[in-house]
mmCIF file of C-alpha atoms in Angstrom:
data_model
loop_
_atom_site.group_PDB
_atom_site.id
_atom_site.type_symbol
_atom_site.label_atom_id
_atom_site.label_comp_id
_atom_site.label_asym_id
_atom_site.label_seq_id
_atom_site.Cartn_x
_atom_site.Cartn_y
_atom_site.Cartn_z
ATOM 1 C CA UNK A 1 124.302 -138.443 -137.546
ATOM 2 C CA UNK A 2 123.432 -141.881 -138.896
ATOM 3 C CA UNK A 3 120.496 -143.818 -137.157
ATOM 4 C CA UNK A 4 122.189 -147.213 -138.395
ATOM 5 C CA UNK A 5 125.164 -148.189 -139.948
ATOM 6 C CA UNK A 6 126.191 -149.498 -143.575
ATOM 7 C CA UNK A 7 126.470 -153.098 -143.641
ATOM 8 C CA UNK A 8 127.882 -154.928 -143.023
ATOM 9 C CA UNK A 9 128.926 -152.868 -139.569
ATOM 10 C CA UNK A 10 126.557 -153.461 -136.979
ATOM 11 C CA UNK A 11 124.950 -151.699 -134.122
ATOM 12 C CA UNK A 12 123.094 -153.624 -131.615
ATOM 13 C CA UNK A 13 121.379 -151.358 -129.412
ATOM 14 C CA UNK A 14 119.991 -152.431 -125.726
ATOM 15 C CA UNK A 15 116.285 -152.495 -126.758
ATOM 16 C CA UNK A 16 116.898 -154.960 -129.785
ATOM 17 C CA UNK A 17 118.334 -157.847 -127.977
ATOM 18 C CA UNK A 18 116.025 -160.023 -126.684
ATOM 19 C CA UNK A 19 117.646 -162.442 -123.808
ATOM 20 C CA UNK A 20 118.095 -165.709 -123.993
ATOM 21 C CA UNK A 21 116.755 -167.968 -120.504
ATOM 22 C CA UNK A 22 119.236 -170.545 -120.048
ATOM 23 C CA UNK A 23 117.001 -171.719 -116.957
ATOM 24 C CA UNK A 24 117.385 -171.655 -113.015
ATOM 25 C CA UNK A 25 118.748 -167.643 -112.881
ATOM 26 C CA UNK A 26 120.901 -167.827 -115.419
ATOM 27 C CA UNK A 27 120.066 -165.137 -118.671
ATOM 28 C CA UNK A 28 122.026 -164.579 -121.675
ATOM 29 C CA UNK A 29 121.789 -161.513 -124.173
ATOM 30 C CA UNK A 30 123.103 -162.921 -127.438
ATOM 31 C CA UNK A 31 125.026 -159.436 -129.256
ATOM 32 C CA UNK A 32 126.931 -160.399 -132.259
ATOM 33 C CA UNK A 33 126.444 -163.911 -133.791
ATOM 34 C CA UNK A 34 124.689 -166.142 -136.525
ATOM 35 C CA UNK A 35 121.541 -164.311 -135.923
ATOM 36 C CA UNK A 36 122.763 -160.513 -136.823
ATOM 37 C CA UNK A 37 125.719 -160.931 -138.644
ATOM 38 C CA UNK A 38 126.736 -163.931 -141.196
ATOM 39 C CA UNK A 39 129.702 -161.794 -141.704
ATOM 40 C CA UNK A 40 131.011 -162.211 -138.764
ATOM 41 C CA UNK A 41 133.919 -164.688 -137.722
ATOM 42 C CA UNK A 42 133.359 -164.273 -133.458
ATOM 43 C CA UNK A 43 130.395 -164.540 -131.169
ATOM 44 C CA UNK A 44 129.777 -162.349 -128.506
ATOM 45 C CA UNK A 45 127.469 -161.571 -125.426
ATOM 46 C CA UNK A 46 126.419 -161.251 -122.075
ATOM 47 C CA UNK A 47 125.623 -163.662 -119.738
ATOM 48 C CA UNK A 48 124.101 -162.853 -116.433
ATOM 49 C CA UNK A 49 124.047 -165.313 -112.741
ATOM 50 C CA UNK A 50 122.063 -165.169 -110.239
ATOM 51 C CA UNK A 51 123.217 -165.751 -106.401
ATOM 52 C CA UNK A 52 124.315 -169.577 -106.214
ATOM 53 C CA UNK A 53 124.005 -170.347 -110.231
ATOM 54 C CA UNK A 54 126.610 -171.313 -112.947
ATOM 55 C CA UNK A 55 127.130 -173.438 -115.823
ATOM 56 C CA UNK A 56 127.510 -177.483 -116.192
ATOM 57 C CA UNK A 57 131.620 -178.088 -116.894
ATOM 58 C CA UNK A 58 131.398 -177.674 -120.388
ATOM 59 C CA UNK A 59 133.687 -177.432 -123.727
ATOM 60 C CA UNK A 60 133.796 -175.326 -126.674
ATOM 61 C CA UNK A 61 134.544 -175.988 -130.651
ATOM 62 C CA UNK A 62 135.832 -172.832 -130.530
ATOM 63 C CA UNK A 63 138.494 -170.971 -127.969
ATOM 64 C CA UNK A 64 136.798 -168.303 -125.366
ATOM 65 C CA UNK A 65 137.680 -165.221 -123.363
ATOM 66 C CA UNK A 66 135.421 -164.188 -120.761
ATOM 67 C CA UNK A 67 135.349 -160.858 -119.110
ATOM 68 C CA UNK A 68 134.070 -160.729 -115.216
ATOM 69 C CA UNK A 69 132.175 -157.702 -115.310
ATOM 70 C CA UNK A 70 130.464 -157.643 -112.043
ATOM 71 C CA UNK A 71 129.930 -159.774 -109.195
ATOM 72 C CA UNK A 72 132.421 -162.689 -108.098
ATOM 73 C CA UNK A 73 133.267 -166.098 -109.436
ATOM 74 C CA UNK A 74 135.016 -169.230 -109.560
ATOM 75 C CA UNK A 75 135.843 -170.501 -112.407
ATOM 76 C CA UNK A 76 137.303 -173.851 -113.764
ATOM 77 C CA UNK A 77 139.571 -174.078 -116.614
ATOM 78 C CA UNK A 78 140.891 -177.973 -117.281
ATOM 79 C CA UNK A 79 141.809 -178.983 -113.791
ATOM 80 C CA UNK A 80 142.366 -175.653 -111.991
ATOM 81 C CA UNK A 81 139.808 -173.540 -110.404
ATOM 82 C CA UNK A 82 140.123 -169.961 -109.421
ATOM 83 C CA UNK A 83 138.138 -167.133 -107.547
ATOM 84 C CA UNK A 84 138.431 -164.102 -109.557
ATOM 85 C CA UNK A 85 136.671 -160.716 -109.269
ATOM 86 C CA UNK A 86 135.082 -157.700 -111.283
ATOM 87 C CA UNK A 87 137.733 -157.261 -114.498
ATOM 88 C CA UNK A 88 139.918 -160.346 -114.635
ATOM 89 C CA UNK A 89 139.705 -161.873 -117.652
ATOM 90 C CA UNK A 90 140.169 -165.470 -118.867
ATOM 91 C CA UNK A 91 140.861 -167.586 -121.966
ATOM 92 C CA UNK A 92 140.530 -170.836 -123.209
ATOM 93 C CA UNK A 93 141.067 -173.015 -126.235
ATOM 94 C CA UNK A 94 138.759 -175.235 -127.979
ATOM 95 C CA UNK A 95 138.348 -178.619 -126.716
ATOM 96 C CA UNK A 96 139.332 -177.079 -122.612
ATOM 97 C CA UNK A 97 136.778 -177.673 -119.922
ATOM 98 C CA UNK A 98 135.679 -174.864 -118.077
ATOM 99 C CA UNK A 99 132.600 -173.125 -115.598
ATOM 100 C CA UNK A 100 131.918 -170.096 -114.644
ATOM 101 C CA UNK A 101 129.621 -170.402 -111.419
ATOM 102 C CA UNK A 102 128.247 -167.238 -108.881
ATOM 103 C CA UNK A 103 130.343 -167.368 -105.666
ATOM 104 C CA UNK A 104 129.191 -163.884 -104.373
ATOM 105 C CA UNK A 105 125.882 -162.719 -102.774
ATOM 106 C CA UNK A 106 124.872 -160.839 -105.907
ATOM 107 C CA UNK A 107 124.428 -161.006 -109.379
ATOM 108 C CA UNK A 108 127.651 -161.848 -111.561
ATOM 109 C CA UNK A 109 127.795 -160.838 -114.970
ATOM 110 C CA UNK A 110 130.144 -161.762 -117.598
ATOM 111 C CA UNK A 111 130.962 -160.282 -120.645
ATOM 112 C CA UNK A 112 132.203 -163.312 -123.628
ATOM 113 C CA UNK A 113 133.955 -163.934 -127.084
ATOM 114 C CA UNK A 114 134.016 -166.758 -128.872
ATOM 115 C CA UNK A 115 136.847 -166.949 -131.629
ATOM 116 C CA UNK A 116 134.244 -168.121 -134.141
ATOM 117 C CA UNK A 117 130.411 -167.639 -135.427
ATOM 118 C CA UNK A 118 128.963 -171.604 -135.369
ATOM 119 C CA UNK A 119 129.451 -172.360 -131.969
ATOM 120 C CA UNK A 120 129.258 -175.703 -130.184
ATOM 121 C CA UNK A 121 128.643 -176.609 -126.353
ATOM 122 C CA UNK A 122 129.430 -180.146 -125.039
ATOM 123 C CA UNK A 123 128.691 -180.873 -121.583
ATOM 124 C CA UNK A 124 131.597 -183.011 -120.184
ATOM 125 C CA UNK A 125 128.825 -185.425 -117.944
ATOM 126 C CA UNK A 126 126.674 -186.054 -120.893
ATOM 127 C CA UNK A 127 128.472 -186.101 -123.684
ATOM 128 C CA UNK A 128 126.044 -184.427 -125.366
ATOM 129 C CA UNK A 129 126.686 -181.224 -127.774
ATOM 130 C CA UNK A 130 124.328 -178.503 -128.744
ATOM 131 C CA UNK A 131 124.525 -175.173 -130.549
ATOM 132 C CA UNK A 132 125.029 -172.263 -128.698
ATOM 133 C CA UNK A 133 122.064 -170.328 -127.679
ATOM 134 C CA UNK A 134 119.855 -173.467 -129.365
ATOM 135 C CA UNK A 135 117.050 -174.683 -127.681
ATOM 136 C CA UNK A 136 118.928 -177.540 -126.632
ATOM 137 C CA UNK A 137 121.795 -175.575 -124.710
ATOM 138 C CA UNK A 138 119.632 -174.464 -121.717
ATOM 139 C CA UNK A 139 121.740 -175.938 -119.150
ATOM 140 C CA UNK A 140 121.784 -173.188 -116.291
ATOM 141 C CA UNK A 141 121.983 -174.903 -112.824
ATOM 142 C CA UNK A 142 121.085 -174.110 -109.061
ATOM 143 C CA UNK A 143 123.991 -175.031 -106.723
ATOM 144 C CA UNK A 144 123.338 -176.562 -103.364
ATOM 145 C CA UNK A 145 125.143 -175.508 -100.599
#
């Protein structure tokens, strides 16, 4: 057996991910993206939520499928909002506002795909737009009840 693959295939093995702390219980480990694979034309990752945390509404450049892998939700896509549960999946286009925010009393983790490699976020408040996973795009927030 092969300890790695030939590029440009890539393995990305637990241990060599190092998470990403979007702030206030909400941690992201970044797989496949500008920073392991130029070759690549999608992002993915996982993003974990602690009890009572989410995401600002935000917006993409590119379109998005999420995967709920454990946990519960609610999410917001454009002007709807759902509760959804462990392996419902959902998709957006570019440009669609959407959240993903930790309705249950443990920790939800989703599993994500974005349809492209230089990824935008724009928080629908603000304005403002950052690259994914940049310094700037550390928006997790605490819910109140």
């Amino acid at each position: 057996m092969n300890a790695e693959p030939t590029p440009p295939n890539l393995l990305v093995r637990p241990g060599s991910v190092t998470p990403f702390d979007r702030g206030n219980g909400v941690r992201t480990l970044p797989y496949v993206g500008v920073w392991n694979c130029a070759s690549a034309t999608l992002t993915t990752g996982v993003t974990a939520f602690e009890v009572g945390t989410g995401l600002p509404l935000h917006t993409h450049n590119v379109e998005e499928t999420v995967l709920l892998l454990e946990g519960r939700a609610t999410v917001t896509m454009g002007e709807e909002t759902f509760a959804i549960e462990p392996g419902t999946s959902t998709w957006v286009p570019a440009g669609v506002p959407h959240r993903f925010v930790n309705s249950g009393d443990t920790v939800m983790r989703i599993f994500w795909v974005y349809g492209g490699l230089h990824v935008t976020r724009t928080i629908c408040a603000t304005g403002e737009t950052f690259a994914h996973l940049s310094d700037g795009d550390r928006g997790g927030i605490t819910l109140s009840g």
